[in-house]
Coordinates of C-alpha atoms in Angstrom, one line a residue:
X1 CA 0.0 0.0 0.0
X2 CA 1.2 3.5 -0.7
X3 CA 0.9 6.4 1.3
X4 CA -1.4 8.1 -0.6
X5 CA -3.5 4.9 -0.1
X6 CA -2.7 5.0 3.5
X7 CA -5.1 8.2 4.2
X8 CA -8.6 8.3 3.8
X9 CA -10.7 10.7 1.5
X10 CA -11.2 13.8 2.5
X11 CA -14.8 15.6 2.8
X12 CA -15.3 17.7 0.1
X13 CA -15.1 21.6 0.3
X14 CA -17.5 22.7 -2.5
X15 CA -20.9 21.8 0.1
X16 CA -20.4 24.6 2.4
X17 CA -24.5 25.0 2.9
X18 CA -23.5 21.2 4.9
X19 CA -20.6 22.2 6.2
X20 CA -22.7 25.2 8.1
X21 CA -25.2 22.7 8.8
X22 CA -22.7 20.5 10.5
X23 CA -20.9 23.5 12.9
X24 CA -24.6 24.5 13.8
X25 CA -25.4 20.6 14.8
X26 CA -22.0 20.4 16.7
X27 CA -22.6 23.7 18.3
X28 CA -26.1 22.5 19.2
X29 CA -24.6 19.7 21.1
X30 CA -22.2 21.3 22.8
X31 CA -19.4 19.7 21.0
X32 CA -17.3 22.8 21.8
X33 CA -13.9 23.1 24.4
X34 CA -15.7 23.7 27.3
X35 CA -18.2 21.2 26.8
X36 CA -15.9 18.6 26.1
X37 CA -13.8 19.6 29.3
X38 CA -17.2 19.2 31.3
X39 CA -17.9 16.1 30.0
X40 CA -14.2 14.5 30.2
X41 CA -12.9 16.0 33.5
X42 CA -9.8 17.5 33.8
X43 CA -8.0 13.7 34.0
X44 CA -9.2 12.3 31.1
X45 CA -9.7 15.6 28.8
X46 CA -5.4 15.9 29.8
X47 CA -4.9 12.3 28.8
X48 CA -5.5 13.2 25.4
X49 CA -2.5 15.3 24.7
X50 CA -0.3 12.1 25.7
X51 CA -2.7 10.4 23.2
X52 CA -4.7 8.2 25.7
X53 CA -7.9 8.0 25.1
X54 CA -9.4 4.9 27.4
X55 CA -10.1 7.7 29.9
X56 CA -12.0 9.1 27.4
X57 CA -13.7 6.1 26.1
X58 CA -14.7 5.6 29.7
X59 CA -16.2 8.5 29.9
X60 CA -18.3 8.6 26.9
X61 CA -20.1 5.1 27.5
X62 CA -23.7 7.0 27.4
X63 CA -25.5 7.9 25.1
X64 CA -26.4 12.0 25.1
X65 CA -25.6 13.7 21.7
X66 CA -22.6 14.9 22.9
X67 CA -20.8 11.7 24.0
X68 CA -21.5 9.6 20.8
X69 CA -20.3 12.8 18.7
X70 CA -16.8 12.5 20.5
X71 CA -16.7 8.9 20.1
X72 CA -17.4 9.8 16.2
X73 CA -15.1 12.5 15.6
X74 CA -12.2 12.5 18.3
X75 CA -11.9 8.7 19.0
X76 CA -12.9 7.3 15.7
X77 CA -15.2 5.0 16.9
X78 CA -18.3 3.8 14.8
X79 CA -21.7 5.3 16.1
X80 CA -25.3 3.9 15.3
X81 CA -26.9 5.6 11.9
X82 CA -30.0 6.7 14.0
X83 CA -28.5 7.8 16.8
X84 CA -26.5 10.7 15.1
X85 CA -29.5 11.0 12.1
X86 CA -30.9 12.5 15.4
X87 CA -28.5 15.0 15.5
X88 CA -26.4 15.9 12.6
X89 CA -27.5 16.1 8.6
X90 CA -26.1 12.6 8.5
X91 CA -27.3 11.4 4.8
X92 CA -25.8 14.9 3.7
X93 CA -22.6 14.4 5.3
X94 CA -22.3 10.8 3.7
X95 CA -22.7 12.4 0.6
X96 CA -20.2 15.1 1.2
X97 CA -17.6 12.7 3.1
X98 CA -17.7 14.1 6.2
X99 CA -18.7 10.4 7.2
X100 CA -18.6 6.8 5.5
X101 CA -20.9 3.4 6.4
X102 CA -19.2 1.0 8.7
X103 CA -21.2 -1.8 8.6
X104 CA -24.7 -2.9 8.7
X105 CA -26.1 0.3 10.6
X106 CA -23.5 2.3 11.8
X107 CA -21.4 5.4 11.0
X108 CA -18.2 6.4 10.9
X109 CA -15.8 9.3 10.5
X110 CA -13.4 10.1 7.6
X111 CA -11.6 12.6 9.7
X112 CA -10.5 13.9 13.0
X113 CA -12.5 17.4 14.0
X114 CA -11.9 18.6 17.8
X115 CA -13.1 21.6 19.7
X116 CA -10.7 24.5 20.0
X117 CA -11.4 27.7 22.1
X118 CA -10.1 30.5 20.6
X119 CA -8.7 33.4 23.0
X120 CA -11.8 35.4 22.5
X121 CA -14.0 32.6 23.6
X122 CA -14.6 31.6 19.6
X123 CA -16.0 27.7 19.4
X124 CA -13.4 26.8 16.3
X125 CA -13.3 23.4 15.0
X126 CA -9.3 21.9 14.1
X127 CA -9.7 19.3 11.1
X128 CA -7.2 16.3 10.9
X129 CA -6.3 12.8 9.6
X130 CA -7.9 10.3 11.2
X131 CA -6.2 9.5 15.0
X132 CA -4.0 12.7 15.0
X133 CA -6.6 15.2 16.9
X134 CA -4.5 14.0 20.0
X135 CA -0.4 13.4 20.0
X136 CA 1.9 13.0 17.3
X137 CA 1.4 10.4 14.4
X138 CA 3.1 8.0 16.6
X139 CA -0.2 8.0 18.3
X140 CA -1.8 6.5 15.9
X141 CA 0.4 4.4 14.2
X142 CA -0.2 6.2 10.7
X143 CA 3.5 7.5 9.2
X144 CA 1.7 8.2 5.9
X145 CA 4.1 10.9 4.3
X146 CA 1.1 13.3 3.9
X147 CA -0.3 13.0 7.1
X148 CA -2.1 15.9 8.6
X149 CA -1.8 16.6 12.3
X150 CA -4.3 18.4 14.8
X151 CA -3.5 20.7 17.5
X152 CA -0.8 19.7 19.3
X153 CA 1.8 21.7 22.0
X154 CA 4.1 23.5 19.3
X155 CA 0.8 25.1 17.7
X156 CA -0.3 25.9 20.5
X157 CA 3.4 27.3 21.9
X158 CA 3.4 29.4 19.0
X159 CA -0.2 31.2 18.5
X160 CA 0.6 31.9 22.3
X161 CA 3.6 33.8 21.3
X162 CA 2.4 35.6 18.2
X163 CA 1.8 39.6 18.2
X164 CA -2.4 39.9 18.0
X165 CA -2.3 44.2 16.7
X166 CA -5.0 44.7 14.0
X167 CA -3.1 44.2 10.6
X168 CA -4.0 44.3 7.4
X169 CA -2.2 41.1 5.9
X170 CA -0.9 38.0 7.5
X171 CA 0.9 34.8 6.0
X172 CA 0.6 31.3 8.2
X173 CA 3.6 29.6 6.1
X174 CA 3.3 26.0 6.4
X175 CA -0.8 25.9 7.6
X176 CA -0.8 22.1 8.2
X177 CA -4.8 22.1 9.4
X178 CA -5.4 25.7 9.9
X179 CA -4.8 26.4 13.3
X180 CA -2.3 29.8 13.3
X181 CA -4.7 31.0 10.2
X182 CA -7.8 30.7 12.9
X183 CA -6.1 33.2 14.5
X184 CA -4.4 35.5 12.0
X185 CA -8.4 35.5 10.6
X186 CA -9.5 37.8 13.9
X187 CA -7.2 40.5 13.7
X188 CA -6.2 40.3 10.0
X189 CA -8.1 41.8 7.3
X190 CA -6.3 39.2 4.4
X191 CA -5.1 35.9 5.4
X192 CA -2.6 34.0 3.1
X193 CA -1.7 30.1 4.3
X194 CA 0.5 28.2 2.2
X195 CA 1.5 24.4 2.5
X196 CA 4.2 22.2 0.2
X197 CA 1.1 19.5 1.4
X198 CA -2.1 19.6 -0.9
X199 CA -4.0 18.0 1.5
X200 CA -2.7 20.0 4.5
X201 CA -4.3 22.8 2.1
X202 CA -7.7 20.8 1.7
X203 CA -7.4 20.1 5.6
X204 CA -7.1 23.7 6.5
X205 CA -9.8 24.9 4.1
X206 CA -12.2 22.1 6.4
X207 CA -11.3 23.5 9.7
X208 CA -12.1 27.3 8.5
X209 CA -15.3 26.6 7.0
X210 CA -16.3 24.6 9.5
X211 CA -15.0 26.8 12.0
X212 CA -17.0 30.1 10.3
X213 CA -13.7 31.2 8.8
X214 CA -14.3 32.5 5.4
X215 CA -12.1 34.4 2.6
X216 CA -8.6 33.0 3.3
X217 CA -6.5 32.8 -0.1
X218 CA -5.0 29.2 0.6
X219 CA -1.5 28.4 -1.6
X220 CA 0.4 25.5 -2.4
X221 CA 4.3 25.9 -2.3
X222 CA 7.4 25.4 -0.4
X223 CA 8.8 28.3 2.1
X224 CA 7.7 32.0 0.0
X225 CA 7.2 30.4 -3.3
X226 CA 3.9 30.9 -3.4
X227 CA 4.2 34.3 -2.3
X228 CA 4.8 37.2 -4.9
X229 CA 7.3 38.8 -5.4
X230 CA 5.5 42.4 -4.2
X231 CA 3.6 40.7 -1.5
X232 CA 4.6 42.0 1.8
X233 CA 2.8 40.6 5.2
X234 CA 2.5 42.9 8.5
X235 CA 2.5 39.4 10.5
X236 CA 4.3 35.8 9.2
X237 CA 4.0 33.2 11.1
X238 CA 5.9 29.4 10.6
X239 CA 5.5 26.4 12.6
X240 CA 7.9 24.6 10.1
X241 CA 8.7 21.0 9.6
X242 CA 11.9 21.4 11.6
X243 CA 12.9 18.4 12.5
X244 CA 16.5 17.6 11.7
X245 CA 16.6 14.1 10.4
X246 CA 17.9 12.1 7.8
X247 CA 16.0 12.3 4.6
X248 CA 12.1 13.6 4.3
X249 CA 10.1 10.6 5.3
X250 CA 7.1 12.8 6.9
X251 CA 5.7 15.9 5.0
X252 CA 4.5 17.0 8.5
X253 CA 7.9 17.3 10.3
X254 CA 10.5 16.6 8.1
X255 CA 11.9 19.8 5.8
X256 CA 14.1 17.8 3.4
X257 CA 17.1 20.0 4.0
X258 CA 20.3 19.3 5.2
X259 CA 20.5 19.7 9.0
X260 CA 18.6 22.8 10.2
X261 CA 18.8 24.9 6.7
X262 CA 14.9 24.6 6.2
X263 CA 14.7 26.9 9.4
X264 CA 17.7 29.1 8.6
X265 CA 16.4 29.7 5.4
X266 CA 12.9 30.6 6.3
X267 CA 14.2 33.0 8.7
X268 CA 16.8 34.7 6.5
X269 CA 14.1 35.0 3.6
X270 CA 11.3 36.3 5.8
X271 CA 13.0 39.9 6.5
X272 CA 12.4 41.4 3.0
X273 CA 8.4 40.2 2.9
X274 CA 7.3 42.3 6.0
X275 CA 6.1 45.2 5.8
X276 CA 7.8 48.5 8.3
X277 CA 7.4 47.5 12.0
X278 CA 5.8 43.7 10.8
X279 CA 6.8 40.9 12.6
X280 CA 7.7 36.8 11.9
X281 CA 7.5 34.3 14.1
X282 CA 8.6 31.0 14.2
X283 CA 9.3 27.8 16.3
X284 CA 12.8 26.1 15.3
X285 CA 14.7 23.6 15.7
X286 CA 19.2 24.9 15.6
X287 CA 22.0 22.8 15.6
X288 CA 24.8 22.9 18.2
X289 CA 27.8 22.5 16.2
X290 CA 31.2 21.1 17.6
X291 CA 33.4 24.1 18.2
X292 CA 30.8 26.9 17.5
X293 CA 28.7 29.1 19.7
X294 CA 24.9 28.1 18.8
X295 CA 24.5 32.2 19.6
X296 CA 26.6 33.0 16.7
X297 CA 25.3 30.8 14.5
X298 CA 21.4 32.3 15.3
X299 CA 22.8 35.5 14.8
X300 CA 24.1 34.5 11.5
X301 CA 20.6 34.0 10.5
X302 CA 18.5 37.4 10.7
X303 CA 18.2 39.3 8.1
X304 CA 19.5 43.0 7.4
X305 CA 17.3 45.5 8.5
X306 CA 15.0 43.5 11.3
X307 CA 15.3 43.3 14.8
X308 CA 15.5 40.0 16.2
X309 CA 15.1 38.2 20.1
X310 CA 15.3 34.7 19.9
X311 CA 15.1 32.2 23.3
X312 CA 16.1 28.7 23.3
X313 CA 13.4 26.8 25.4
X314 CA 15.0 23.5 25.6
X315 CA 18.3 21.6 24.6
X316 CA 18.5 17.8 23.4
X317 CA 21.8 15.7 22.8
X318 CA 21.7 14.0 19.7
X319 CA 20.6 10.9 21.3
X320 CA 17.5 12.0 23.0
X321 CA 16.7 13.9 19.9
X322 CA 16.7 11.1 17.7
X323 CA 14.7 8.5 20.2
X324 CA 12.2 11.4 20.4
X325 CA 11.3 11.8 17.2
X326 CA 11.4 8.1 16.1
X327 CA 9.1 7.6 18.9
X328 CA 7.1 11.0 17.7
X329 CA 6.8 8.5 14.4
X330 CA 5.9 5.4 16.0
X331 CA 9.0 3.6 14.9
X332 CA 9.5 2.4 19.1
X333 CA 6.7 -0.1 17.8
X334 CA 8.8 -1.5 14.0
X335 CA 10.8 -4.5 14.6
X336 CA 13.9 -3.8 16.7
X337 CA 16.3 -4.3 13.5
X338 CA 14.5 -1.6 11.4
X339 CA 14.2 0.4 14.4
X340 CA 18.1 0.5 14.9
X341 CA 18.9 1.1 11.5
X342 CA 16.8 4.7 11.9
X343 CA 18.4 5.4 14.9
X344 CA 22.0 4.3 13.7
X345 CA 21.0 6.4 10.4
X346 CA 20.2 9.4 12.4
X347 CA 23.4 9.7 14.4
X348 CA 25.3 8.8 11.9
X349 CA 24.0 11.9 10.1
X350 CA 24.7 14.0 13.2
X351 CA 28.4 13.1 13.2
X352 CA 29.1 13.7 9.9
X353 CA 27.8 17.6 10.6
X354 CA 29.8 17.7 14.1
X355 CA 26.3 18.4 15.9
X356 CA 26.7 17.3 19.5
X357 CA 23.2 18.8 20.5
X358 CA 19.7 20.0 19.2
X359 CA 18.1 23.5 20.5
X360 CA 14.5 23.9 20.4
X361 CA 12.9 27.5 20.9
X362 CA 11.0 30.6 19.3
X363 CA 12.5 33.1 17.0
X364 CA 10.5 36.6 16.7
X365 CA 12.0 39.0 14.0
X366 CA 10.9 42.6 13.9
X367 CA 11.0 44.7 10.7
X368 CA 12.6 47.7 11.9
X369 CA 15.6 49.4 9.5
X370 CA 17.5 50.4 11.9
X371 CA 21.2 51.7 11.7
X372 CA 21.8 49.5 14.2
X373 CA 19.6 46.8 14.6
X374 CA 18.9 44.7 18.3
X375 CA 19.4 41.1 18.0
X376 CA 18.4 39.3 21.4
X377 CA 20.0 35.7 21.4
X378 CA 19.5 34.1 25.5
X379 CA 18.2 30.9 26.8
X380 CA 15.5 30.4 28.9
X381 CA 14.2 27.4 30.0
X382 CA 12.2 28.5 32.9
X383 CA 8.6 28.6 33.0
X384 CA 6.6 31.2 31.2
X385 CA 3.1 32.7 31.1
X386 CA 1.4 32.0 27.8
X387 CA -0.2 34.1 25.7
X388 CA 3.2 36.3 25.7
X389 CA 2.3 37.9 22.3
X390 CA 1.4 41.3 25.1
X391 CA 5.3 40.6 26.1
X392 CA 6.9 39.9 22.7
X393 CA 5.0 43.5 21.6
X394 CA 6.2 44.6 24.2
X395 CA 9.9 44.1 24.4
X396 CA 10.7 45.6 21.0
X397 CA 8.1 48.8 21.9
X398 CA 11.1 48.7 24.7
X399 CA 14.1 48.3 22.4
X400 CA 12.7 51.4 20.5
X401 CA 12.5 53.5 23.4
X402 CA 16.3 52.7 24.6
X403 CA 17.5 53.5 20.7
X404 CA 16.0 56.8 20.9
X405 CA 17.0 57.5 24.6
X406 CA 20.9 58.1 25.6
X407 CA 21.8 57.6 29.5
X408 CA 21.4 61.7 29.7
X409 CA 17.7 61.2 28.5
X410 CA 17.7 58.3 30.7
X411 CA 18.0 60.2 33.9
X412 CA 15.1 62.7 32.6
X413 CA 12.5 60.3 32.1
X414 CA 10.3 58.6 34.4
X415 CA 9.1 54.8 35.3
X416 CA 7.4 52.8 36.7
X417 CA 7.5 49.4 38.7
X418 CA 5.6 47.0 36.4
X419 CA 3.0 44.8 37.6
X420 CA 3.3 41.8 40.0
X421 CA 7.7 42.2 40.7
X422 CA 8.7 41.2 44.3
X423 CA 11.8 41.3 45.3
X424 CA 13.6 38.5 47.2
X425 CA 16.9 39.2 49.2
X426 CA 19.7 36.4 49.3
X427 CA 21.8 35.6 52.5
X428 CA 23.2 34.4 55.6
X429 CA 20.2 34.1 58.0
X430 CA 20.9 36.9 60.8
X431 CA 23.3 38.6 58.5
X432 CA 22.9 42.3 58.6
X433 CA 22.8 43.0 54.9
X434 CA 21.9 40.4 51.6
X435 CA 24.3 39.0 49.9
X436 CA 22.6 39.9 47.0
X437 CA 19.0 41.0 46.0
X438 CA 16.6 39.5 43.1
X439 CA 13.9 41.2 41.5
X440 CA 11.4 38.6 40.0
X441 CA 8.8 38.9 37.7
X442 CA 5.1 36.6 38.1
X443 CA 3.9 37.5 34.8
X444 CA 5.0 37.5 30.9
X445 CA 8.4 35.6 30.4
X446 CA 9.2 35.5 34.5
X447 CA 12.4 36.3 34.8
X448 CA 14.6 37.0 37.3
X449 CA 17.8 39.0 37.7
X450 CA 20.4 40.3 40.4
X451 CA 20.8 43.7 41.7
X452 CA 22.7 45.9 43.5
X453 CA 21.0 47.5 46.8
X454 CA 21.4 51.1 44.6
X455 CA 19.0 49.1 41.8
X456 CA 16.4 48.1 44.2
X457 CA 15.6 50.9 45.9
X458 CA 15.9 52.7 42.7
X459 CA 13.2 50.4 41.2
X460 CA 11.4 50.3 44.6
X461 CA 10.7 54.2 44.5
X462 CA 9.7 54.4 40.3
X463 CA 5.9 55.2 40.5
X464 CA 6.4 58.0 37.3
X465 CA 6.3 61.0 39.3
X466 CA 10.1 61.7 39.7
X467 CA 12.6 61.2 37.1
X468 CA 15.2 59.0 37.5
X469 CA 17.7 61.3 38.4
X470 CA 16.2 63.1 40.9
X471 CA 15.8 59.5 42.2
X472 CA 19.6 58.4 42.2
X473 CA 20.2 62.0 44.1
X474 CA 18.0 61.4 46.7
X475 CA 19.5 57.7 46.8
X476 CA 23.0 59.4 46.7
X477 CA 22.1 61.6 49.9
X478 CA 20.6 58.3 52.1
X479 CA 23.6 56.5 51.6
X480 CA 26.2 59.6 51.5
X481 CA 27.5 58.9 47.6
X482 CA 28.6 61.0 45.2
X483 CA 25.7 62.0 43.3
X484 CA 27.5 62.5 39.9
X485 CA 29.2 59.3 40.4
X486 CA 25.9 57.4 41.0
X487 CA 24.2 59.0 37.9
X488 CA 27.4 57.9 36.0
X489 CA 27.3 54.3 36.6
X490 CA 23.2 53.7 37.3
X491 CA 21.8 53.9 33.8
X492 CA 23.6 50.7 33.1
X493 CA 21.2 48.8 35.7
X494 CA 18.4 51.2 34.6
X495 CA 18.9 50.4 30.6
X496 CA 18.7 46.3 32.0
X497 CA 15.8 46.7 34.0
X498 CA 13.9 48.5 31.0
X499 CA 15.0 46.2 28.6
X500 CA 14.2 42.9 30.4
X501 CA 10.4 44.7 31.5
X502 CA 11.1 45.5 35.4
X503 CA 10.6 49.2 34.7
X504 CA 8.1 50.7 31.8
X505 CA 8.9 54.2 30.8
X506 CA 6.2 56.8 31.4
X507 CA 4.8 58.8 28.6

């Protein structure tokens, strides 16, 4: 059998009158996020993300509208005919493929569709191939090149992470089944998603219309070949096949270029199709090459004339690399011999490169032209608080304001503390002063970083009604300094602590 024999027909896209239908029936039911969280509990409805779904079967042993429509359409089991002839347009979505006969009287689905809650409360619906609305492919035991996922943690990762201003054109490169065009379709008046996958394209298409989602100008091409050449984009966003393996075995993962050039390339071509001031984002996948710095090679890739802060979220050796994605694959479960040989394959491509390690993170370019652009390479592993488009916004609105300010315009302006920053002081217990003191953030990226006493009580006072140097002199008095020698070596600290989002300039 071939892979394109592997998948199953899709439902057509030229019946929208029953694709309306459908969303109403599934709305009716209360097939939506919240209703299937209800229904699950929190246990079961987690389980599914580690693709486990006996907690779910478990839980939808009844027979209300709502259980036997997530047996249908999110654990691809068969349903009686008249049970769901009671509750969707069931002869219409035979006819339209939406749903096939599976023996004498039952029904069953030809693809995955789950519930998604948008972050404005919308009821969307994500379309997949069968058994990949939960986990990877290896969850299913499908490695069908073409294989469309569903919503799974990167997607999710990176419509947290993207910028959500009003713009006038987006570009979701690499759709896969829709879900970063969902959002780009609420605060973007054109939406453009391309895919190198035809039936990623036909996939994404399903989970628009049947998600209300109407207008989007769908393209099929690798990287920005489908774009033109005097197409610019306030917004791109990429959740790339950027895996690094050997060969291109899955559409869905795999880029089909040597090491982590599919990413590199995407990034370094995506600076001259935004717009002033748009933005790209992208997850990624870098290489940690034997006797380079994996920050200089990052900074290799941004383009001229954008801004650029990249974070590495997470580091793999090659081993654990390759055993994650042949698992991601379900090759854990191929005879041991044909198992070994991919593994063997895969480190053997590693060697040959010199990679001793993989980096995993986001990558957020800004299209700026400045003389002097900012380019942000750090690692943070830590936890975060998603949605940190606010935060991404944010930090370049920040990088501006220190390009136009020197440290004399520094120590005229005002700040303030920002929201939810405590600060925690390190030491001996019964010594007389810290050691050191931290300030940490509980929102946004949550960082943390060590000051002097002179920085703390500077950021302890901001409230933006004294500038900052009327600040240090007062500062300067309590502790008997030199005033000009405290403004001289403060705005150092201050320039950090604006940068990093302790202190947000007022006016």
């Amino acid at each position: 059998m071939s892979n394109a024999d592997a998948l199953s027909p899709l439902p057509a896209t030229d019946r929208p009158d029953v694709t309306a239908r459908l969303r109403d029936a599934l709305l009716g039911a209360s097939y939506t996020a919240d209703g299937l969280l209800e229904l699950l509990g929190a246990p079961a409805y987690a389980a599914l993300s580690r693709s486990e779904t006996v907690p779910a079967l478990r839980a939808t042993r009844g027979d209300t509208p709502l259980e036997l429509l997530v047996r249908l359409f999110l654990l691809q089991q068969p349903v009686p005919y008249a049970r769901v002839a009671a509750i969707l347009p069931v002869d219409d979505c035979l006819e339209s493929g939406w749903l096939v006969r599976a023996g004498g009287d039952e029904v069953a689905a030809t693809v995955d569709v789950r519930p998604y809650g948008g972050s404005d409360g919308e009821d969307w619906f994500i379309v997949s191939d069968l058994g990949c609305a939960v986990g990877g492919a290896g969850g299913i035991g499908s490695r069908a090149e073409g294989v469309v996922l569903g919503v799974g943690g990167a997607s999710t990762t990176l419509a947290g992470l993207t910028v959500r201003t009003p713009v006038a054109a987006a570009l979701d490169l690499g759709t896969g089944s829709g879900i970063q065009a969902l959002h780009a379709s609420r605060h973007a008046t054109r939406v453009t998603a391309t895919d190198v996958n035809p039936r990623a394209l036909h996939i994404t298409g399903l989970t628009l219309a049947l998600s209300g989602v109407h207008g989007a100008d769908l393209r099929e091409g690798s990287l920005f070949a489908p774009v033109r050449e005097d197409e610019r984009y306030d917004l791109i966003v990429s959740n790339p096949p950027f895996v690094i393996s050997p060969g291109a075995r899955l559409t869905y993962r795999d880029g089909g270029m040597g090491g982590d050039d599919l990413c590199r390339t995407l990034v370094q071509q995506a600076g001259e199709r935004l717009t002033a001031g748009g933005f790209a984002q992208f997850l990624a996948n870098w290489q940690h090459v034997e006797g380079e710095e994996w920050t200089d090679r990052l900074r290799s890739w941004v383009p001229r004339g954008c801004d650029a802060w990249i974070v590495q979220r997470e580091v793999q050796d090659i081993t654990q690399y390759a055993e994650l994605w042949l698992r991601d694959a379900g090759d854990h479960r191929d005879d041991v011999a044909a198992y070994q040989a991919r593994y063997d394959a895969w480190l053997d491509e590693f060697e040959a490169r010199g990679v001793r390690a993989v980096g995993f993170g986001w990558i957020t370019l800004r299209r700026s032209d400045a003389a002097e652009p900012s380019v942000t390479v750090e690692e943070w592993p830590h936890p975060v608080e998603q949605p940190l488009g606010e935060t991404v916004r944010a930090h370049f609105d920040r990088l501006d304001y220190l390009r136009t300010h020197d440290d004399a315009a520094l120590l005229e302006a005002c700040f303030t503390l920002a929201g939810e920053v405590v600060q925690e002081q390190v030491g001996l217990p019964g010594a007389e002063d810290p050691e050191h003191v931290v300030l940490r953030q509980n929102r946004g990226m949550r960082r943390a970083t060590r000051v002097d006493t002179v920085a703390a009580g500077f950021a302890g006072v901001c409230d933006g009604t004294m500038s900052a140097g009327r600040i240090l002199d007062a500062i300067a008095q309590l502790l008997g300094e030199d005033p000009v020698l405290l403004r001289d070596r403060t705005p150092a600290q201050i320039r950090l602590l604006v940068e990093q989002g302790f202190l947000e300039p007022v006016g």
